[in-house]
Amino acid sequence: MNILVCVKQVPDTTEIKIDPVKNTLIREGVPSIVNPFDGYALEAAARIKDKDPTVRIIVLSMGPEQAKAALKECLAIAADKAYLVSDRAFGGSDTLATSYILTETIRKIEMLEGGLDAIFCGKQAIDGDTAQVGPEIAEHLDAPQVTYGLEAEVDGSVIRVKKEVEEGIEVVEVRMPCVVTFTKPAWDPRYPTIKRKMAANRAEIPTLTAADLPGIDLACAGLKGSPTKVKKTFVPQKRTGGIKIQEETAADSAVKLFGLLSDASII
Ligand SMILES: Cc1cc2nc3c(=O)[nH]c(=O)nc-3n(C[C@H](O)[C@H](O)[C@H](O)COP(=O)(O)OP(=O)(O)OC[C@H]3O[C@@H](n4cnc5c(N)ncnc54)[C@H](O)[C@@H]3O)c2cc1C
């Protein structure tokens, strides 16, 4: 069985800054990490492999050369093989173009590694935050999908997924090949061992380019192939001022608040 995990390298911060001219993320000077939700997807795959060591885990990232650092981290944790897909023609891709390029790369990896039984993704990337790429890959592949996964186990030709829903947890079964996106479970992902870290550092990660993807239509990739056009980005002005009421007791605070509101003719 082969599981492919899509991994995005993201800035190690939740305070994303936007270049107001180019309308793209400012990545310079910000350390990068594996998108945390992709770490949960990798751990879910690793738990399946714990039960069946014949399972192979392949990780795939689309991004610049530096994304190989994220892939090496995944190799150190649990992955058996990693691929980077990178090409200047892919720059400026929105989520639809990104999922299209990832899907074409998945098709290529199937030619190289054999059929993929499951594609695991994070629920969302902490920088782009759209949560669109996983479901879009499922649509491109015409494969069934489960979102908000917490845990997954393989049972014959199906994957049984515990998924988060508003009212609690739902257990769904989906036939393979399928796409599952993962959210934060109750447990933490495993740490890499020193031995795996050393092997990952030595690993050669193949880079696939547009020329390696036989079916790709470049009209659907990159900035030109992206239907989403960012018209404007801006950072909302931070609110200033405000009064903090912190009297000795809650009753005194209430009296003070009442006074201020009545002085302002609000009550
Ligand atoms: C017009 C436009 C231009 C853009 N140009 C650029 C650009 O030049 N460079 C740039 O970096 N971003 C660019 N972006 C942002 C880029 O489209 C998104 O970051 C990307 O498509 C993923 O969307 P997301 O981050 O919301 O991922 P989500 O949909 O939130 O991610 C869900 C999951 O999909 C998988 N996934 C997502 N992205 C990748 C990836 N790259 N590789 C592997 N797995 C992945 C992961 O498993 C992730 O957890 C642009 C966006 C727009 C709208």
Short mmCIF file of C-alpha atoms and ligand atoms in Angstrom, two decimals:
data_model
loop_
_atom_site.label_atom_id
_atom_site.label_comp_id
_atom_site.label_asym_id
_atom_site.label_seq_id
_atom_site.Cartn_x
_atom_site.Cartn_y
_atom_site.Cartn_z
CA MET A 1 0.00 0.00 0.00
CA ASN A 2 1.25 3.51 -0.88
CA ILE A 3 0.13 6.65 0.96
CA LEU A 4 1.11 10.06 -0.41
CA VAL A 5 1.16 12.97 2.02
CA CYS A 6 1.04 16.53 0.63
CA VAL A 7 3.26 18.79 2.67
CA LYS A 8 3.51 22.56 2.44
CA GLN A 9 6.41 24.54 3.87
CA VAL A 10 5.00 27.57 5.67
CA PRO A 11 6.41 30.55 7.58
CA ASP A 12 6.81 29.82 11.31
CA THR A 13 4.40 32.52 12.37
CA THR A 14 0.71 33.18 12.37
CA GLU A 15 1.34 36.86 11.74
CA ILE A 16 1.64 36.73 7.98
CA LYS A 17 2.77 39.94 6.32
CA ILE A 18 1.69 40.74 2.78
CA ASP A 19 3.73 42.61 0.19
CA PRO A 20 1.32 45.48 -0.61
CA VAL A 21 2.69 45.87 -4.16
CA LYS A 22 2.96 42.24 -5.29
CA ASN A 23 0.05 40.99 -3.11
CA THR A 24 2.13 37.94 -2.10
CA LEU A 25 3.35 36.70 1.26
CA ILE A 26 6.60 38.15 2.58
CA ARG A 27 8.74 35.09 3.35
CA GLU A 28 12.16 36.73 3.63
CA GLY A 29 13.65 36.59 7.12
CA VAL A 30 10.87 34.33 8.45
CA PRO A 31 11.95 30.79 9.46
CA SER A 32 9.96 28.01 7.79
CA ILE A 33 8.33 24.88 9.18
CA VAL A 34 6.24 21.93 7.99
CA ASN A 35 2.61 23.07 8.01
CA PRO A 36 1.39 21.64 11.38
CA PHE A 37 -1.75 20.05 9.89
CA ASP A 38 0.47 18.20 7.38
CA GLY A 39 2.42 16.87 10.38
CA TYR A 40 -0.84 15.37 11.67
CA ALA A 41 -1.50 13.84 8.21
CA LEU A 42 2.00 12.33 8.23
CA GLU A 43 1.49 10.95 11.73
CA ALA A 44 -1.82 9.37 10.64
CA ALA A 45 0.04 7.66 7.78
CA ALA A 46 2.83 6.59 10.15
CA ARG A 47 0.28 4.98 12.48
CA ILE A 48 -1.08 2.95 9.55
CA LYS A 49 2.51 1.92 8.74
CA ASP A 50 3.09 0.94 12.40
CA LYS A 51 0.40 -1.73 11.93
CA ASP A 52 1.57 -2.77 8.46
CA PRO A 53 5.28 -2.14 7.80
CA THR A 54 4.82 -2.88 4.06
CA VAL A 55 3.04 0.49 3.73
CA ARG A 56 5.16 3.08 1.91
CA ILE A 57 4.80 6.76 2.73
CA ILE A 58 5.68 9.27 0.02
CA VAL A 59 5.71 13.01 0.74
CA LEU A 60 5.20 15.67 -1.92
CA SER A 61 5.65 19.41 -1.75
CA MET A 62 5.23 22.14 -4.32
CA GLY A 63 7.44 25.12 -3.67
CA PRO A 64 10.92 26.55 -4.07
CA GLU A 65 14.13 24.51 -3.55
CA GLN A 66 14.10 25.44 0.16
CA ALA A 67 10.95 23.32 0.63
CA LYS A 68 13.30 20.31 0.53
CA ALA A 69 14.12 21.12 4.18
CA ALA A 70 10.46 20.41 5.07
CA LEU A 71 10.56 17.19 3.05
CA LYS A 72 13.74 16.09 4.86
CA GLU A 73 11.98 16.67 8.16
CA CYS A 74 9.19 14.36 6.98
CA LEU A 75 11.74 11.73 5.89
CA ALA A 76 13.29 11.96 9.36
CA ILE A 77 9.90 11.46 11.01
CA ALA A 78 8.30 8.67 8.97
CA ALA A 79 8.35 9.09 5.18
CA ASP A 80 10.11 6.63 2.88
CA LYS A 81 10.41 8.83 -0.19
CA ALA A 82 10.04 12.52 -1.01
CA TYR A 83 9.41 14.55 -4.17
CA LEU A 84 9.55 18.28 -4.75
CA VAL A 85 7.67 19.79 -7.68
CA SER A 86 9.06 23.16 -8.67
CA ASP A 87 9.09 25.29 -11.79
CA ARG A 88 9.12 29.01 -12.52
CA ALA A 89 5.97 28.43 -14.58
CA PHE A 90 4.15 27.47 -11.35
CA GLY A 91 4.89 30.78 -9.55
CA GLY A 92 1.80 32.78 -8.60
CA SER A 93 -0.50 29.74 -8.62
CA ASP A 94 -3.73 30.11 -6.65
CA THR A 95 -5.32 27.13 -4.92
CA LEU A 96 -6.97 25.75 -8.07
CA ALA A 97 -3.70 25.89 -10.01
CA THR A 98 -1.78 24.49 -7.01
CA SER A 99 -4.13 21.53 -6.67
CA TYR A 100 -3.98 20.95 -10.45
CA ILE A 101 -0.16 20.89 -10.43
CA LEU A 102 -0.11 18.63 -7.37
CA THR A 103 -2.60 16.28 -9.07
CA GLU A 104 -0.52 16.08 -12.26
CA THR A 105 2.53 15.37 -10.07
CA ILE A 106 0.58 12.66 -8.21
CA ARG A 107 -0.17 11.04 -11.59
CA LYS A 108 3.54 11.16 -12.44
CA ILE A 109 4.54 9.68 -9.07
CA GLU A 110 2.09 6.84 -9.71
CA MET A 111 4.04 6.08 -12.90
CA LEU A 112 7.30 6.06 -10.93
CA GLU A 113 6.23 4.38 -7.68
CA GLY A 114 3.09 2.39 -8.53
CA GLY A 115 -0.53 3.16 -7.64
CA LEU A 116 -1.32 5.39 -4.68
CA ASP A 117 -4.04 4.08 -2.37
CA ALA A 118 -4.55 7.25 -0.37
CA ILE A 119 -3.63 10.92 -0.55
CA PHE A 120 -3.39 12.59 2.86
CA CYS A 121 -3.34 16.37 3.26
CA GLY A 122 -3.54 18.80 6.13
CA LYS A 123 -6.92 20.44 6.67
CA GLN A 124 -5.41 23.79 5.78
CA ALA A 125 -2.13 25.61 5.46
CA ILE A 126 -1.50 28.09 8.29
CA ASP A 127 -0.39 30.79 5.82
CA GLY A 128 -2.90 30.53 2.95
CA ASP A 129 -5.63 29.22 5.29
CA THR A 130 -8.08 28.38 2.52
CA ALA A 131 -8.51 24.61 3.21
CA GLN A 132 -9.22 24.23 -0.52
CA VAL A 133 -6.27 22.28 -1.87
CA GLY A 134 -7.11 18.83 -0.41
CA PRO A 135 -10.74 18.78 -1.60
CA GLU A 136 -9.65 20.20 -4.98
CA ILE A 137 -7.12 17.36 -5.44
CA ALA A 138 -9.96 14.89 -4.74
CA GLU A 139 -12.08 16.58 -7.40
CA HIS A 140 -9.24 16.55 -9.97
CA LEU A 141 -8.68 12.83 -9.28
CA ASP A 142 -12.44 12.14 -9.13
CA ALA A 143 -11.71 10.33 -5.85
CA PRO A 144 -13.87 10.18 -2.70
CA GLN A 145 -12.78 12.49 0.10
CA VAL A 146 -13.08 12.80 3.86
CA THR A 147 -12.22 16.09 5.54
CA TYR A 148 -11.42 16.99 9.16
CA GLY A 149 -9.87 13.55 9.83
CA LEU A 150 -8.46 12.84 13.29
CA GLU A 151 -7.38 9.20 12.88
CA ALA A 152 -7.44 6.67 10.07
CA GLU A 153 -7.18 2.91 9.88
CA VAL A 154 -7.11 0.61 6.89
CA ASP A 155 -9.55 -2.27 6.68
CA GLY A 156 -9.22 -4.22 3.43
CA SER A 157 -10.09 -1.90 0.58
CA VAL A 158 -11.49 0.88 2.78
CA ILE A 159 -10.07 3.50 5.10
CA ARG A 160 -12.04 4.11 8.27
CA VAL A 161 -11.69 7.72 9.38
CA LYS A 162 -12.65 9.31 12.67
CA LYS A 163 -13.58 12.83 11.67
CA GLU A 164 -14.40 15.93 13.65
CA VAL A 165 -17.93 17.29 13.30
CA GLU A 166 -19.62 20.09 15.21
CA GLU A 167 -21.50 17.71 17.50
CA GLY A 168 -18.57 15.37 18.21
CA ILE A 169 -16.82 12.65 16.23
CA GLU A 170 -18.15 10.78 13.23
CA VAL A 171 -16.70 7.52 11.91
CA VAL A 172 -16.86 7.16 8.12
CA GLU A 173 -15.59 4.51 5.76
CA VAL A 174 -14.31 5.42 2.35
CA ARG A 175 -13.09 3.17 -0.43
CA MET A 176 -9.56 3.59 -1.68
CA PRO A 177 -8.09 5.34 -3.58
CA CYS A 178 -9.28 8.38 -1.66
CA VAL A 179 -8.24 11.74 -0.26
CA VAL A 180 -8.32 12.47 3.47
CA THR A 181 -7.54 15.84 5.06
CA PHE A 182 -6.49 15.95 8.71
CA THR A 183 -7.09 18.38 11.53
CA LYS A 184 -5.52 18.56 15.01
CA PRO A 185 -6.03 15.32 16.94
CA ALA A 186 -5.70 14.79 20.69
CA TRP A 187 -2.14 13.44 20.36
CA ASP A 188 1.16 14.97 19.23
CA PRO A 189 3.04 13.66 16.21
CA ARG A 190 6.14 11.56 16.89
CA TYR A 191 9.65 13.04 16.91
CA PRO A 192 12.35 11.93 14.47
CA THR A 193 15.07 9.59 15.73
CA ILE A 194 18.75 10.57 15.37
CA LYS A 195 19.27 7.64 12.96
CA ARG A 196 16.41 8.72 10.71
CA LYS A 197 17.56 12.36 10.89
CA MET A 198 21.02 11.42 9.64
CA ALA A 199 19.58 9.29 6.83
CA ALA A 200 17.19 12.12 5.86
CA ASN A 201 20.06 14.61 5.69
CA ARG A 202 21.82 12.37 3.19
CA ALA A 203 18.67 11.66 1.13
CA GLU A 204 18.53 12.88 -2.46
CA ILE A 205 15.13 14.42 -3.13
CA PRO A 206 14.14 14.39 -6.80
CA THR A 207 12.77 17.65 -8.20
CA LEU A 208 10.08 17.28 -10.84
CA THR A 209 9.52 20.21 -13.20
CA ALA A 210 6.81 21.02 -15.74
CA ALA A 211 8.85 19.09 -18.33
CA ASP A 212 8.49 15.92 -16.20
CA LEU A 213 4.68 16.12 -16.09
CA PRO A 214 3.48 14.77 -19.43
CA GLY A 215 -0.18 15.72 -19.09
CA ILE A 216 0.23 19.23 -17.72
CA ASP A 217 -1.52 22.12 -19.43
CA LEU A 218 0.48 25.20 -18.47
CA ALA A 219 -2.54 27.37 -19.25
CA CYS A 220 -3.96 26.02 -15.95
CA ALA A 221 -0.81 26.71 -13.89
CA GLY A 222 0.97 29.77 -12.51
CA LEU A 223 -0.39 33.28 -12.26
CA LYS A 224 -1.95 33.23 -15.75
CA GLY A 225 -3.69 29.91 -15.06
CA SER A 226 -5.13 31.11 -11.74
CA PRO A 227 -8.74 32.27 -11.76
CA THR A 228 -8.29 34.03 -8.38
CA LYS A 229 -6.95 37.53 -8.82
CA VAL A 230 -6.01 39.44 -5.68
CA LYS A 231 -7.33 42.98 -6.22
CA LYS A 232 -5.99 44.52 -3.03
CA THR A 233 -4.49 43.52 0.28
CA PHE A 234 -4.36 45.66 3.41
CA VAL A 235 -3.75 45.32 7.11
CA PRO A 236 -6.70 46.68 9.13
CA GLN A 237 -5.69 49.52 11.43
CA LYS A 238 -5.20 48.42 14.99
CA ARG A 239 -7.73 49.88 17.43
CA THR A 240 -6.14 52.30 19.82
CA GLY A 241 -7.21 53.79 23.10
CA GLY A 242 -9.90 52.19 25.18
CA ILE A 243 -10.35 52.32 28.93
CA LYS A 244 -9.47 49.48 31.27
CA ILE A 245 -11.69 49.29 34.32
CA GLN A 246 -9.95 47.47 37.11
CA GLU A 247 -11.32 48.62 40.47
CA GLU A 248 -10.73 46.85 43.80
CA THR A 249 -13.89 44.76 43.53
CA ALA A 250 -16.21 43.66 40.71
CA ALA A 251 -18.97 45.82 42.27
CA ASP A 252 -16.73 48.92 42.19
CA SER A 253 -15.85 48.16 38.55
CA ALA A 254 -19.55 47.91 37.69
CA VAL A 255 -20.23 51.30 39.37
CA LYS A 256 -17.33 52.87 37.45
CA LEU A 257 -18.55 51.37 34.16
CA PHE A 258 -22.07 52.62 34.83
CA GLY A 259 -20.73 56.11 35.50
CA LEU A 260 -18.69 56.19 32.31
CA LEU A 261 -21.59 54.92 30.18
CA SER A 262 -24.03 57.42 31.65
CA ASP A 263 -21.49 60.30 31.25
CA ALA A 264 -21.26 59.34 27.58
CA SER A 265 -25.10 59.32 27.41
CA ILE A 266 -25.05 55.67 26.32
CA ILE A 267 -27.35 54.63 29.16
C1 LIG B 1 -3.42 34.92 -7.18
C2 LIG B 1 -2.62 34.14 -6.19
C3 LIG B 1 -1.26 34.02 -6.39
C4 LIG B 1 -0.49 33.27 -5.50
N1 LIG B 1 0.84 33.16 -5.70
C5 LIG B 1 1.61 32.44 -4.87
C6 LIG B 1 3.01 32.30 -5.08
O1 LIG B 1 3.56 32.85 -6.04
N2 LIG B 1 3.73 31.56 -4.20
C7 LIG B 1 3.12 30.96 -3.12
O2 LIG B 1 3.80 30.29 -2.33
N3 LIG B 1 1.79 31.04 -2.91
C8 LIG B 1 1.03 31.78 -3.76
N4 LIG B 1 -0.29 31.91 -3.55
C9 LIG B 1 -0.88 31.20 -2.44
C10 LIG B 1 -1.15 29.81 -2.91
O3 LIG B 1 -2.14 29.76 -3.87
C11 LIG B 1 -1.65 29.00 -1.76
O4 LIG B 1 -0.79 29.13 -0.68
C12 LIG B 1 -1.67 27.56 -2.16
O5 LIG B 1 -2.47 27.40 -3.28
C13 LIG B 1 -2.21 26.68 -1.08
O6 LIG B 1 -3.40 27.24 -0.56
P1 LIG B 1 -3.47 27.33 0.98
O7 LIG B 1 -2.16 27.80 1.48
O8 LIG B 1 -4.67 28.06 1.37
O9 LIG B 1 -3.57 25.78 1.32
P2 LIG B 1 -4.77 24.96 1.93
O10 LIG B 1 -5.78 24.67 0.90
O11 LIG B 1 -5.22 25.61 3.20
O12 LIG B 1 -3.91 23.64 2.22
C14 LIG B 1 -4.55 22.41 2.51
C15 LIG B 1 -3.53 21.31 2.38
O13 LIG B 1 -3.16 21.15 1.01
C16 LIG B 1 -1.79 20.77 0.92
N5 LIG B 1 -1.02 21.79 0.24
C17 LIG B 1 -1.33 23.10 0.06
N6 LIG B 1 -0.36 23.72 -0.62
C18 LIG B 1 0.59 22.80 -0.87
C19 LIG B 1 1.85 22.82 -1.52
N7 LIG B 1 2.34 23.94 -2.05
N8 LIG B 1 2.57 21.68 -1.60
C20 LIG B 1 2.09 20.52 -1.05
N9 LIG B 1 0.92 20.44 -0.41
C21 LIG B 1 0.18 21.56 -0.32
C22 LIG B 1 -1.30 20.59 2.37
O14 LIG B 1 -1.51 19.26 2.76
C23 LIG B 1 -2.22 21.55 3.12
O15 LIG B 1 -2.33 21.22 4.48
C24 LIG B 1 -1.09 32.66 -4.39
C25 LIG B 1 -2.46 32.79 -4.19
C26 LIG B 1 -3.22 33.53 -5.07
C27 LIG B 1 -4.68 33.68 -4.83
#
